Coordinates of C-alpha atoms in Angstrom, one line a residue:
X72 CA -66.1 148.3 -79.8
X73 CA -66.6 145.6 -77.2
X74 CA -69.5 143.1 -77.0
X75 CA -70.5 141.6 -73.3
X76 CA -70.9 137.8 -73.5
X77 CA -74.2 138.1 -71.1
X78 CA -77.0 135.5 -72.1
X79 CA -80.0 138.1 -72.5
X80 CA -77.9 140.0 -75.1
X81 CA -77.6 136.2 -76.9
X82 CA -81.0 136.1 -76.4
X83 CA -82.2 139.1 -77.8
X84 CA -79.7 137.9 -81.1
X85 CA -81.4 134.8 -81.0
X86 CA -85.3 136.0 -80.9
X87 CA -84.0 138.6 -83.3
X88 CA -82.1 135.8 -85.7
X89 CA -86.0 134.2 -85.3
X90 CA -88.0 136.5 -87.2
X91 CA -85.3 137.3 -89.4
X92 CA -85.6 134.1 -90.7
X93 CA -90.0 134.1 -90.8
X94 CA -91.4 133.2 -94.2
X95 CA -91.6 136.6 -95.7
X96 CA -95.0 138.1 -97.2
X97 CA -96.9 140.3 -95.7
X98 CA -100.9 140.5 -97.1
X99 CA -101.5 143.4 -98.6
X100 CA -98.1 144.3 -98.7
X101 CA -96.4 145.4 -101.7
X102 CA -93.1 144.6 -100.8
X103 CA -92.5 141.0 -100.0
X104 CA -89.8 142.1 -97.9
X105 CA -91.7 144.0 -95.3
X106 CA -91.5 143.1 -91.5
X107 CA -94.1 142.0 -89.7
X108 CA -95.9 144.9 -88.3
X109 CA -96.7 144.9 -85.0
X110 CA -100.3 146.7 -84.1
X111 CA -101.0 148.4 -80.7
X112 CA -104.7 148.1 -80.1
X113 CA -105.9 151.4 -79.8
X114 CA -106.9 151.9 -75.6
X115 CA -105.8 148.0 -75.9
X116 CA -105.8 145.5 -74.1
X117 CA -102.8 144.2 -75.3
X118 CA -100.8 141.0 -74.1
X119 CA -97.9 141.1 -72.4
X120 CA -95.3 139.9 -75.3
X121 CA -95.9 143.8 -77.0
X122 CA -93.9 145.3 -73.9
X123 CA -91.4 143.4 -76.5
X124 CA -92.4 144.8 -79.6
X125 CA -89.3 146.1 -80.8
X126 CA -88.0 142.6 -80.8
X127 CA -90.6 140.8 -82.4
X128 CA -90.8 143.6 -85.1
X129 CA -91.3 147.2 -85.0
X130 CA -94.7 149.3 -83.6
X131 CA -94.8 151.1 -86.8
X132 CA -97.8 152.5 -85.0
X133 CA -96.2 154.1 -82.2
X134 CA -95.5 157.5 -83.2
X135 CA -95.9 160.6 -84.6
X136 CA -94.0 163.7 -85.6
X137 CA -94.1 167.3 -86.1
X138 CA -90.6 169.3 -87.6
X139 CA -91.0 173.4 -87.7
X140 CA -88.3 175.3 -89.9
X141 CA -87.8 178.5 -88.2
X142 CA -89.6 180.8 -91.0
X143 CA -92.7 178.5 -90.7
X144 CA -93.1 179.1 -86.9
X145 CA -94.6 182.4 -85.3
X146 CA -91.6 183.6 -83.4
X147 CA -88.9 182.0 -85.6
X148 CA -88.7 179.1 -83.3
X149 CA -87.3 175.8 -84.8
X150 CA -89.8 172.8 -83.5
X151 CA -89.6 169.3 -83.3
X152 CA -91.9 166.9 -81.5
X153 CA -92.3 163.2 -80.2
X154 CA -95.6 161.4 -79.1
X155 CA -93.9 158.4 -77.6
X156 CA -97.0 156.1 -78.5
X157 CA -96.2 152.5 -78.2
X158 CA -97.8 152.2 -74.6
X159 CA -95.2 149.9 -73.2
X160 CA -92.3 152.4 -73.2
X161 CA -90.7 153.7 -69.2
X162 CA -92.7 156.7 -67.8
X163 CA -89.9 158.5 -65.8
X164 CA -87.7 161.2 -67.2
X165 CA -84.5 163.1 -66.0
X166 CA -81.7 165.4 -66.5
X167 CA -78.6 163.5 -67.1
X168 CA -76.0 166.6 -66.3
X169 CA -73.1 167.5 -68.1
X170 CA -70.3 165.1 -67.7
X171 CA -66.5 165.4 -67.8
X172 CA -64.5 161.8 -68.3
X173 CA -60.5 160.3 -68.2
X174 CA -59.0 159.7 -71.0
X175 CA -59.5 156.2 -72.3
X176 CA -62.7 156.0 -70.8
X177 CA -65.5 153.9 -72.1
X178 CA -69.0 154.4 -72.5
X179 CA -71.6 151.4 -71.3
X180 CA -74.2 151.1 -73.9
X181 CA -77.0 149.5 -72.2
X182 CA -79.7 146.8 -74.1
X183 CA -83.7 148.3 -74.1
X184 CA -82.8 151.5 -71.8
X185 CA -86.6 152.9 -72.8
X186 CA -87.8 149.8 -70.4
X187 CA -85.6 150.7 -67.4
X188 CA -87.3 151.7 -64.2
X189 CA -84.9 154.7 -63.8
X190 CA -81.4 156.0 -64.8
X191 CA -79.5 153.8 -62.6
X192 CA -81.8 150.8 -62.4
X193 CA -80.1 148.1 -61.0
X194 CA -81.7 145.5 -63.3
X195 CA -80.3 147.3 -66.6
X196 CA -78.5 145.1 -69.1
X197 CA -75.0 146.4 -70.7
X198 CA -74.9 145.5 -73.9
X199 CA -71.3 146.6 -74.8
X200 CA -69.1 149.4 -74.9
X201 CA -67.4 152.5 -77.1
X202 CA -64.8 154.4 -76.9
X203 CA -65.9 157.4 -74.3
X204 CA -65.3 161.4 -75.2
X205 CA -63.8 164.1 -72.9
X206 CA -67.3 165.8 -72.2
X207 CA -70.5 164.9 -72.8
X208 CA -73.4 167.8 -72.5
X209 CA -76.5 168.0 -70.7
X210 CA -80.0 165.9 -71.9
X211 CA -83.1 165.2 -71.1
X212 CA -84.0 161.8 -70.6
X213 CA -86.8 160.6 -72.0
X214 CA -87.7 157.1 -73.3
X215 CA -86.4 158.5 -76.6
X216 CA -83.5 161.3 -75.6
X217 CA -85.1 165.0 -76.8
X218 CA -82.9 168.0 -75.9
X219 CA -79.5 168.8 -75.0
X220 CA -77.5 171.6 -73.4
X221 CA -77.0 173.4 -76.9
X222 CA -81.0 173.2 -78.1
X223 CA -80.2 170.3 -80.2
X224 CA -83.4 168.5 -80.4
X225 CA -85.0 165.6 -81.6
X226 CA -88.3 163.8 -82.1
X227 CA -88.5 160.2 -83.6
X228 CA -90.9 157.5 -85.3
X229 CA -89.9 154.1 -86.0
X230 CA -90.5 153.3 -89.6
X231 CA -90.0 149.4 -89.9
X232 CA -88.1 149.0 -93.4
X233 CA -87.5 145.5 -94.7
X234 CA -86.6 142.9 -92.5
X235 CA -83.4 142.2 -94.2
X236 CA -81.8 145.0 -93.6
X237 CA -81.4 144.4 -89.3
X238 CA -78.7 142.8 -88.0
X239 CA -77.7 141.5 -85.0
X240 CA -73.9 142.4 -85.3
X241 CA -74.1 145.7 -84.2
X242 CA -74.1 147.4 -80.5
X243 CA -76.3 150.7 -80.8
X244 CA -80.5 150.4 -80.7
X245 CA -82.2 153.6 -81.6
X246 CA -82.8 155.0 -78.3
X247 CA -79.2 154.8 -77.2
X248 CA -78.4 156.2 -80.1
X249 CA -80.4 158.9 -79.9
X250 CA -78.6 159.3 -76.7
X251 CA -75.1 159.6 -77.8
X252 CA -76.1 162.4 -80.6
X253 CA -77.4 164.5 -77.9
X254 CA -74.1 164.0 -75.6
X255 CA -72.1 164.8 -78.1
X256 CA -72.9 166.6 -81.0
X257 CA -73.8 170.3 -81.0
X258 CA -76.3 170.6 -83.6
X259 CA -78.2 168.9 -86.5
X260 CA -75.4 168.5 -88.9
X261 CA -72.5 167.4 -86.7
X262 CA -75.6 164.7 -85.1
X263 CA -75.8 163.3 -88.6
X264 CA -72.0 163.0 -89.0
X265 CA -71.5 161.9 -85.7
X266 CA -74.5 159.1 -85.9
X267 CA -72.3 158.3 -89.4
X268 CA -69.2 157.8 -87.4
X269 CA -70.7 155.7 -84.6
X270 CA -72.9 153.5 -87.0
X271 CA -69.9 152.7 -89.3
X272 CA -67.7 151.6 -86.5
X273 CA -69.7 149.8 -84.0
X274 CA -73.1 149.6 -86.1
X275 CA -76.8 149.9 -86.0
X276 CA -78.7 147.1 -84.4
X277 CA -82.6 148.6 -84.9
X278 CA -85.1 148.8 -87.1
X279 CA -86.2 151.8 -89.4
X280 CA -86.1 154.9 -87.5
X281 CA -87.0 158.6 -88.5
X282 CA -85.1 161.0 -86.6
X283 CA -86.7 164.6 -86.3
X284 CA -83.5 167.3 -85.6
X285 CA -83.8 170.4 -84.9
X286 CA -81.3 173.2 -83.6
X287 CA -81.7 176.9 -83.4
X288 CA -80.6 178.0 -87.0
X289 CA -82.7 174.7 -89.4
X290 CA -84.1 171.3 -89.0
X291 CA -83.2 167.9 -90.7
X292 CA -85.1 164.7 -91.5
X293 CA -82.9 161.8 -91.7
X294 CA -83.7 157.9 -92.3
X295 CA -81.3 155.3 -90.7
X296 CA -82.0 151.4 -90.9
X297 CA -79.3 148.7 -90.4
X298 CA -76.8 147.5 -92.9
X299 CA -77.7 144.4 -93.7
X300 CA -77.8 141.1 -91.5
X301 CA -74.5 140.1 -90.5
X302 CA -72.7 143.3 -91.5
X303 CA -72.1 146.1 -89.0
X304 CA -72.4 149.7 -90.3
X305 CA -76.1 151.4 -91.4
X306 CA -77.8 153.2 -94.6
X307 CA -79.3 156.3 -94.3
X308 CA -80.7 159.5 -95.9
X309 CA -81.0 163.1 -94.5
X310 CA -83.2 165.9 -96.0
X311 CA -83.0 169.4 -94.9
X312 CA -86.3 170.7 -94.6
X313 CA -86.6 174.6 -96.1
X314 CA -86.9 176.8 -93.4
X315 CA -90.7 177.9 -94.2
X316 CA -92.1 174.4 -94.5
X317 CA -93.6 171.9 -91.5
X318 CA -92.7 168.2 -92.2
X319 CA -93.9 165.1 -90.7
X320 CA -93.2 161.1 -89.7
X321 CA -95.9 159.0 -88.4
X322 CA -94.0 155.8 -88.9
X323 CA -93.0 155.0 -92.5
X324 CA -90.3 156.0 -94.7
X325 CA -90.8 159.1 -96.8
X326 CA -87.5 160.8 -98.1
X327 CA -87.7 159.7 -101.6
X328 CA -85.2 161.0 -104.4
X329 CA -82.1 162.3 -103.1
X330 CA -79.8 165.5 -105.1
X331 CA -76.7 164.4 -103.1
X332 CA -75.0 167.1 -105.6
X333 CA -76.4 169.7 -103.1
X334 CA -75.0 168.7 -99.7
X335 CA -76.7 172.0 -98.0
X336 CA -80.0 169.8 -98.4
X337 CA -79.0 166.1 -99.1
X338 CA -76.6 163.7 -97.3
X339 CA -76.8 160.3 -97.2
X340 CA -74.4 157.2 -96.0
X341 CA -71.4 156.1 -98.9
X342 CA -73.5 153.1 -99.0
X343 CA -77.0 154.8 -100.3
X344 CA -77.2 153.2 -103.8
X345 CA -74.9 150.1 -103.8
X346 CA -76.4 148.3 -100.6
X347 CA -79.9 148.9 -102.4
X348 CA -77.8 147.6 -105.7
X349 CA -76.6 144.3 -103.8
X350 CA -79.9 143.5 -102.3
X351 CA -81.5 143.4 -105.4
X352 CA -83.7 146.1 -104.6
X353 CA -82.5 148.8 -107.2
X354 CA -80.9 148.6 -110.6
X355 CA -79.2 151.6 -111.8
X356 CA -79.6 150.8 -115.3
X357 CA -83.0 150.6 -115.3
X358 CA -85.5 152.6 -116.0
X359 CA -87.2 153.2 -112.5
X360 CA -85.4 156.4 -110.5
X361 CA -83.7 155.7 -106.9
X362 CA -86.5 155.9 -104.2
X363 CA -84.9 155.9 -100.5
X364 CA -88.3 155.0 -99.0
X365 CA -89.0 152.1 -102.0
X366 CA -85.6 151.1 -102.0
X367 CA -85.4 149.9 -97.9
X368 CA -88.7 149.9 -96.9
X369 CA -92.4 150.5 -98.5
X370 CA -95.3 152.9 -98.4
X371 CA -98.0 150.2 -97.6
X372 CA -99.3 151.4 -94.5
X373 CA -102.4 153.4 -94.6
X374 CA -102.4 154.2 -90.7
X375 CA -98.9 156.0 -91.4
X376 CA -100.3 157.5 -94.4
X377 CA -103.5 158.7 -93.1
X378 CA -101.8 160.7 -90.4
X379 CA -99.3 162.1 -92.9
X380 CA -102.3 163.3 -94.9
X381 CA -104.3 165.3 -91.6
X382 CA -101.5 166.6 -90.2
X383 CA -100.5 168.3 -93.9
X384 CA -103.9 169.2 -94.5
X385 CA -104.5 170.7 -91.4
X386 CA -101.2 173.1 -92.1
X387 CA -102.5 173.6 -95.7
X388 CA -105.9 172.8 -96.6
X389 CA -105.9 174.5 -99.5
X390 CA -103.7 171.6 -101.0
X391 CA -106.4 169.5 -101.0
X392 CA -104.6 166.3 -100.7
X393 CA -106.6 162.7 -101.4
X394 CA -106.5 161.0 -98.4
X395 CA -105.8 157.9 -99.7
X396 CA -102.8 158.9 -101.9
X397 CA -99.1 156.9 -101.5
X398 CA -97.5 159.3 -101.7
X399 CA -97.3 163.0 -100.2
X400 CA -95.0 166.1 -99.9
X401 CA -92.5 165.7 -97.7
X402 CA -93.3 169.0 -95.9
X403 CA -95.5 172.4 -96.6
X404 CA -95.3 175.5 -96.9
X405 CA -98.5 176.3 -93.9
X406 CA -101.0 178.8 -94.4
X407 CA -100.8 180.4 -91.3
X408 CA -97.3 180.5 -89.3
X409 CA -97.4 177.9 -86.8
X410 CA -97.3 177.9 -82.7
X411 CA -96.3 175.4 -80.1
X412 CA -100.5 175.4 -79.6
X413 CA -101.0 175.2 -83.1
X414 CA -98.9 171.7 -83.2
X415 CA -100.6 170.3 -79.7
X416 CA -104.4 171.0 -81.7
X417 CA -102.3 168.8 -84.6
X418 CA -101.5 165.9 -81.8
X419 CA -105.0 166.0 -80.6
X420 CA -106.7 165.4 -83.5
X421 CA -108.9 162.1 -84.5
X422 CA -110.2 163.1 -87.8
X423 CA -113.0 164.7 -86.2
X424 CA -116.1 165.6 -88.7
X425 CA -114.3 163.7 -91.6
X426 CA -115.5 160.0 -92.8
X427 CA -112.4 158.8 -91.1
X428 CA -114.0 159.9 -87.4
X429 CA -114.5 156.6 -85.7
X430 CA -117.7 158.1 -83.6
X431 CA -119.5 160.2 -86.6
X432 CA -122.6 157.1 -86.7
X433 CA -122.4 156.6 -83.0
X434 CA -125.9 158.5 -82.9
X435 CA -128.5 159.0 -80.9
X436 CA -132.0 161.3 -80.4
X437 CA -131.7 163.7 -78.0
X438 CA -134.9 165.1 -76.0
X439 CA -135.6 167.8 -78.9
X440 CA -135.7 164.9 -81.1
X441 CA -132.0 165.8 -83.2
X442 CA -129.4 163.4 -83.8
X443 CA -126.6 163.7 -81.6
X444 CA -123.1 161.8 -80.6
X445 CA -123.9 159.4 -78.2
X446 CA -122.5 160.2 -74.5
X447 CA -120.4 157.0 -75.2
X448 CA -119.1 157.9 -78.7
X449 CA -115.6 157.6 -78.0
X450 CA -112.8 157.7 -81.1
X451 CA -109.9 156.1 -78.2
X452 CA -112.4 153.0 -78.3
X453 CA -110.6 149.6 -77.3
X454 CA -111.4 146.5 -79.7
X455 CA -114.0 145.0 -77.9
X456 CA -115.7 147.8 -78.6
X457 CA -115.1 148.7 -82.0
X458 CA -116.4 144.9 -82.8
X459 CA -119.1 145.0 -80.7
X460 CA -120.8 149.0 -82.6
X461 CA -119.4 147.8 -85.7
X462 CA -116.8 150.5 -86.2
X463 CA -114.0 149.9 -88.4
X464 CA -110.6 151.3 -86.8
X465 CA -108.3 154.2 -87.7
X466 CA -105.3 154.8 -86.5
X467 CA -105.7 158.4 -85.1
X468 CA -102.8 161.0 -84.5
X469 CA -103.7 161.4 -81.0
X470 CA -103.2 158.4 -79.5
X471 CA -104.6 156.3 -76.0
X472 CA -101.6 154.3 -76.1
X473 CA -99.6 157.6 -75.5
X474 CA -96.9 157.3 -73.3
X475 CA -95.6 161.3 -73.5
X476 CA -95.9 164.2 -75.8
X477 CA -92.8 166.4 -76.6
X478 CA -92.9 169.6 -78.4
X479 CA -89.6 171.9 -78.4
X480 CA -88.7 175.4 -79.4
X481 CA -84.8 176.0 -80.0
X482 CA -84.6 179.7 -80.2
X483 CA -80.5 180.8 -81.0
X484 CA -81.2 185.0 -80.1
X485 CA -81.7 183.5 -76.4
X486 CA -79.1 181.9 -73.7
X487 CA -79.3 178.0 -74.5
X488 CA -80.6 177.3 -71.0
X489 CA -83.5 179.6 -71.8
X490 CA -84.2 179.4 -75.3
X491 CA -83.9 175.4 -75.5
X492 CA -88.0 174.4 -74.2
X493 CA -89.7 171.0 -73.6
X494 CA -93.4 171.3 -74.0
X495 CA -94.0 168.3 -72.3
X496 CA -97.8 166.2 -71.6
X497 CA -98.1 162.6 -70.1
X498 CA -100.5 160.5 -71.4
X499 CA -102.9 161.5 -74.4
X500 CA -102.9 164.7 -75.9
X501 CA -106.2 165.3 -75.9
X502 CA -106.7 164.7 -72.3
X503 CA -104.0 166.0 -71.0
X504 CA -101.6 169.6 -70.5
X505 CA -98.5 170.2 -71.9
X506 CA -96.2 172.6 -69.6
X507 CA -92.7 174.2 -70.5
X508 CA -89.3 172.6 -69.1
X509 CA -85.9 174.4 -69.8
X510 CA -83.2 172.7 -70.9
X511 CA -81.6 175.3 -68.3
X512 CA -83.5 173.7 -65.3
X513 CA -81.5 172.0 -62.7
X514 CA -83.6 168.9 -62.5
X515 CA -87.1 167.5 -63.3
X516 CA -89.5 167.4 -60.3
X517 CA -89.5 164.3 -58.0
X518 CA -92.6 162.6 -59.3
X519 CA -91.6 163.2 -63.1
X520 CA -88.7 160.6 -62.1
X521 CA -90.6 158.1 -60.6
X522 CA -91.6 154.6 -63.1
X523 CA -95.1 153.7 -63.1
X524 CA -95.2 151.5 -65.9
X525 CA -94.5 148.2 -64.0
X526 CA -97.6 149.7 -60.9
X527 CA -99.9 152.4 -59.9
X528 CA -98.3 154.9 -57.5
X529 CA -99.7 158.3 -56.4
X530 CA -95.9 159.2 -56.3
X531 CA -95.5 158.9 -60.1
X532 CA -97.0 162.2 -62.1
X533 CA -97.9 160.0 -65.1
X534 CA -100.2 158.0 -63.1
X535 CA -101.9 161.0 -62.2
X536 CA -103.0 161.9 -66.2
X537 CA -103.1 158.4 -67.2
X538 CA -106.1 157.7 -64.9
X539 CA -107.9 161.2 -65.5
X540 CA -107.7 159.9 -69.3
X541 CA -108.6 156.5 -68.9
X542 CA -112.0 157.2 -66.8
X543 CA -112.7 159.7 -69.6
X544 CA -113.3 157.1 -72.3
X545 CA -116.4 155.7 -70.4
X546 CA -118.3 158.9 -71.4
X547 CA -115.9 160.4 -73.3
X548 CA -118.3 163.3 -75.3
X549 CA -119.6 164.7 -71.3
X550 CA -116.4 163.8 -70.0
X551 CA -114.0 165.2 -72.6
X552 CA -115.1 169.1 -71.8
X553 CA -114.4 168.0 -68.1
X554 CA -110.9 167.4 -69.4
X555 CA -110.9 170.8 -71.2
X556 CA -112.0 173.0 -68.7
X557 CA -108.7 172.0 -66.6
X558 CA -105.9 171.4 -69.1
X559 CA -107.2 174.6 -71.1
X560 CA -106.4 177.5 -68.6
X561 CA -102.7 175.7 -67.6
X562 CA -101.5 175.6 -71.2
X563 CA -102.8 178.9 -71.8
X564 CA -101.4 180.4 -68.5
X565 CA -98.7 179.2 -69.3
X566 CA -98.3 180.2 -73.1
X567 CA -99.6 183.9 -71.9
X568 CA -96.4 183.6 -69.0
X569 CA -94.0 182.8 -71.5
X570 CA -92.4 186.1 -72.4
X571 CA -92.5 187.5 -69.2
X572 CA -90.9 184.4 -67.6
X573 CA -88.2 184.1 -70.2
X574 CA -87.4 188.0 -69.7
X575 CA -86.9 187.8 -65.7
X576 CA -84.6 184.7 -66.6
X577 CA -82.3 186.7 -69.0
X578 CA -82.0 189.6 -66.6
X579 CA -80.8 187.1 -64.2
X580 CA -78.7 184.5 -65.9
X581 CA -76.4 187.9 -66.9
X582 CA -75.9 189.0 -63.7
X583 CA -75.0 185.4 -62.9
X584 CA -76.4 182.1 -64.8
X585 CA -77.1 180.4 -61.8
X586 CA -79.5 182.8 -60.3
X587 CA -81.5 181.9 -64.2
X588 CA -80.9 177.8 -63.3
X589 CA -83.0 178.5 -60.1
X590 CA -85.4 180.9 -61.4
X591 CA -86.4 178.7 -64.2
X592 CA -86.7 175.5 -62.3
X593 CA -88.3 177.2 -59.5
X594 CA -91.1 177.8 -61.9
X595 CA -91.2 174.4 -64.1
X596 CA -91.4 172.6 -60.9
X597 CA -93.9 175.0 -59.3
X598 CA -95.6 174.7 -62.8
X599 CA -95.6 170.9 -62.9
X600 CA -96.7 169.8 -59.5
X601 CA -99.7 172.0 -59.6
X602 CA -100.9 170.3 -62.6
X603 CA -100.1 166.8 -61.2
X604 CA -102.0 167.2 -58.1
X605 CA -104.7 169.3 -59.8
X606 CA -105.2 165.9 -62.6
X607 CA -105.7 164.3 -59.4
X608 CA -108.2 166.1 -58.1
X609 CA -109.9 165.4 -61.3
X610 CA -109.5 162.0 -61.6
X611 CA -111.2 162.1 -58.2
X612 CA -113.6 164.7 -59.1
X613 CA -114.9 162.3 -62.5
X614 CA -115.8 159.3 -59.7
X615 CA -117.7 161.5 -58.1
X616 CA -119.6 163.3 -60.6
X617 CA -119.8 160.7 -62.5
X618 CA -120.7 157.9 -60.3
X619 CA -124.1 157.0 -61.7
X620 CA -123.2 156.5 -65.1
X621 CA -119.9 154.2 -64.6

């Protein structure tokens, strides 16, 4: 493990030793170790010192996600899922190619790599170095890593956890480690013992973190946070989720007791129960059971909870879960098997005809004389507005702050570069498409690579859906089946395509797997910049229509 003496890396100790060291107590709170949460306004503003959240304490607001065992999905899929909420996170996203290296190589890991402006940004910090292995495999790129080569996948929430527990000493953030599991690791269970192995030798430097595996055979929801300031190494927990049920994370901790008797379901770090023993935080002669979640962090948020509680009820109503419980199951058995469609409907919803709909009294008479949403009625509003109709805020799983949605299928009776699919939307989900990538694709399209989170470009596809949604919001109950009539017949196209597109590529990639590389990025990219320059078209076509009522 090698540190590099550069002074940002200092720094970033430095700011992090700083709120380390706050007064601790959080209002409300119940532990009076929780961090100080940091909340993105919903369709903001916010200032400019939140593109630093993660170092002033985590967005435990910035993300939700969706984990499908393979008997709980309608083609016997595995699924996992990211919305990449926090709205400060880098917009471009690559394929980083498989990579042969010398012997006694070493790997750069690089400080805040979800804010670069591309994969070789000249501006990027190193923040140390590990030992390098002979190959690494195929990835895509995103702000948070989400599929390899072998249809390992993974989605991710940060979950916050007490304060005490980060420390500075270590070299690997979560998004670079998310990076190395899916260069190296195969599947879900070597990810875990690999992420183990790096962790204990050149430690975890993060907050909480959920990670969301899935490969083509089961899934796995596993819990890291640091080891403690000062010390380098990590805690964490790992649940296998049965292959029937549909778990979710929306940013807090919620593997609980843990049967580590049963290592085809449990597995957690060797130092589970005594750091929680030498914190003070668990006696094992007492009365009160060991709680993972209690034991680290808390279960005080009620934005984390809420969206717990829809996306569960929405898979099984019949459960009839309290909204305002602490406490839920970590995943369901749903009452319906479940689709890629089926989880984007979950990541557009905002509690829409229940009492937690943030535009259910935003009223008004219609010409018949009924009461009706007002055009305006908008459940992305920003705070201004929320203050100035007197709406109290919830934090909704659909999200304005949205920076991408992922949704993957691993599928093991196909090729990897087939079977392994990135459903992937910019922006908000309920504004927006979501179109299939392959993992078998030779390379994202152009303007999928291009940054626009530092300035608007017309060469940058998020910019395209990001301004579509944004002019939405002004009259968002008009606007919003505007939105639908567009994003609608692309997902559904391409949904309808699926089988028939994946059946050409296997015919091709065994005469010669080349032939299916082409084929299938042929098609993503054809795919992909017809939507792009179609959401500009509409962001164009809502000036004009609209031009009255802006």
């Amino acid at each position: 493990m090698r540190h590099f003496s550069r002074f940002p890396t200092l720094l970033l100790g430095l700011v992090s030793l700083f709120f380390l060291l706050l007064p601790v107590g959080t209002a409300g709170s119940p532990s009076a170790s929780s961090v100080p949460t940091v909340h993105l306004d919903q369709g903001g503003p916010f200032p400019v010192s939140l593109a630093y959240a993660d170092e002033e304490g985590p967005c435990t607001e910035c993300c939700t996600s969706l984990l499908v065992g393979p008997e709980a999905s309608v083609d016997g899929s595995t699924m996992t899922s990211h919305s990449c909420d926090s709205g400060t996170d880098r917009t471009w996203i690559s394929l980083e190619p498989r990579r042969s290296h010398p012997a006694g190589s070493m790997a750069t890991l690089w400080l805040q790599p979800k804010r670069t402006t591309g994969p070789n940004d000249p501006d990027r910090i190193p923040a140390g170095e590990i030992p390098q292995v002979a190959e690494t495999f195929k990835f895509m790129d995103t702000a948070y890593p989400a599929m390899n080569e072998h249809q390992l996948a993974i989605g991710e929430t940060t979950t916050g956890g007490k304060r005490e527990l980060r420390s500075t000493e270590g070299l690997i953030d979560a998004p670079e480690l998310y990076r190395l599991l899916l260069e190296r690791a195969r599947n879900a269970r070597e990810a875990i013992r690999i992420a183990d192995e790096l962790t204990k030798e050149h430690g975890y430097n993060d907050w909480g973190e959920c990670f969301t595996f899935a490969d083509p055979k089961e899934v796995w929801f596993f819990e890291i946070l640091g080891p403690g300031q000062g010390k380098v190494g990590a805690v964490w927990a790992a649940v296998r989720i049965p292959d029937d049920e549909v778990a979710v994370s929306a940013n807090a901790h919620r593997i609980l007791e843990l049967d580590l008797s049963d290592p085809d379901r449990y597995m957690a770090s060797d130092n589970v129960y005594s750091l929680a023993e030498e914190m003070g935080w668990w006696d094992p002669k007492g009365k009160e059971p060991f709680r993972f979640a209690y034991a680290y962090a808390d279960r005080s948020s009620l934005y984390s909870r809420r969206r717990e509680w829809r996306a569960l009820s929405l898979l099984a109503p019949s459960l009839n879960l309290d909204p305002n419980a602490e406490n839920f199951p970590l995943s369901v058995k749903p009452e319906k098997k479940v689709s890629v469609a089926d989880l984007r409907a979950i990541f557009r919803d905002y509690y829409e005809d229940t009492p937690y709909d943030m535009t259910r009294r935003l009223t008004v008479v219609d010409q018949e004389g009924r009461a009706v949403k007002s055009p305006v009625a908008n459940p992305f509003m920003n705070a201004d507005l929320r203050e100035l109709l007197g709406v109290e805020r919830e934090r909704t799983i659909a999200s304005p702050t949205a920076t991408y949605l992922t949704i993957t299928q691993s599928r093991g009776w196909l090729p990897d570069p087939i079977g392994g699919v990135v459903w992937l939307g910019y922006d908000n989900p309920a504004t927006t498409p979501h179109i299939p990538f392959y993992i078998g694709i030779s390379q994202m399209p152009e303007s999928y690579m291009v940054d626009g989170r530092r300035e608007f470009s017309r060469d940058c596809a998020w910019w395209a859906f990001r301004r579509a949604s944004k002019l939405s919001y002004f009259r968002y109950q008009q606007m919003k089946d505007v939105l639908q009539t567009v994003w609608e017949p692309i997902e559904e196209e391409a949904y309808a395509r699926q089988a028939a597109i994946e059946e050409e590529a296997l015919a091709l990639y065994r005469r010669d797997p080349a032939l299916a590389e082409a084929f299938l990025t042929e098609y993503s990219h054809g795919l992909a910049n017809r939507t792009v320059e179609r959401y500009w078209d509409l962001g164009d076509e809502l000036w004009v229509r609209f031009n009255n009522l802006f």
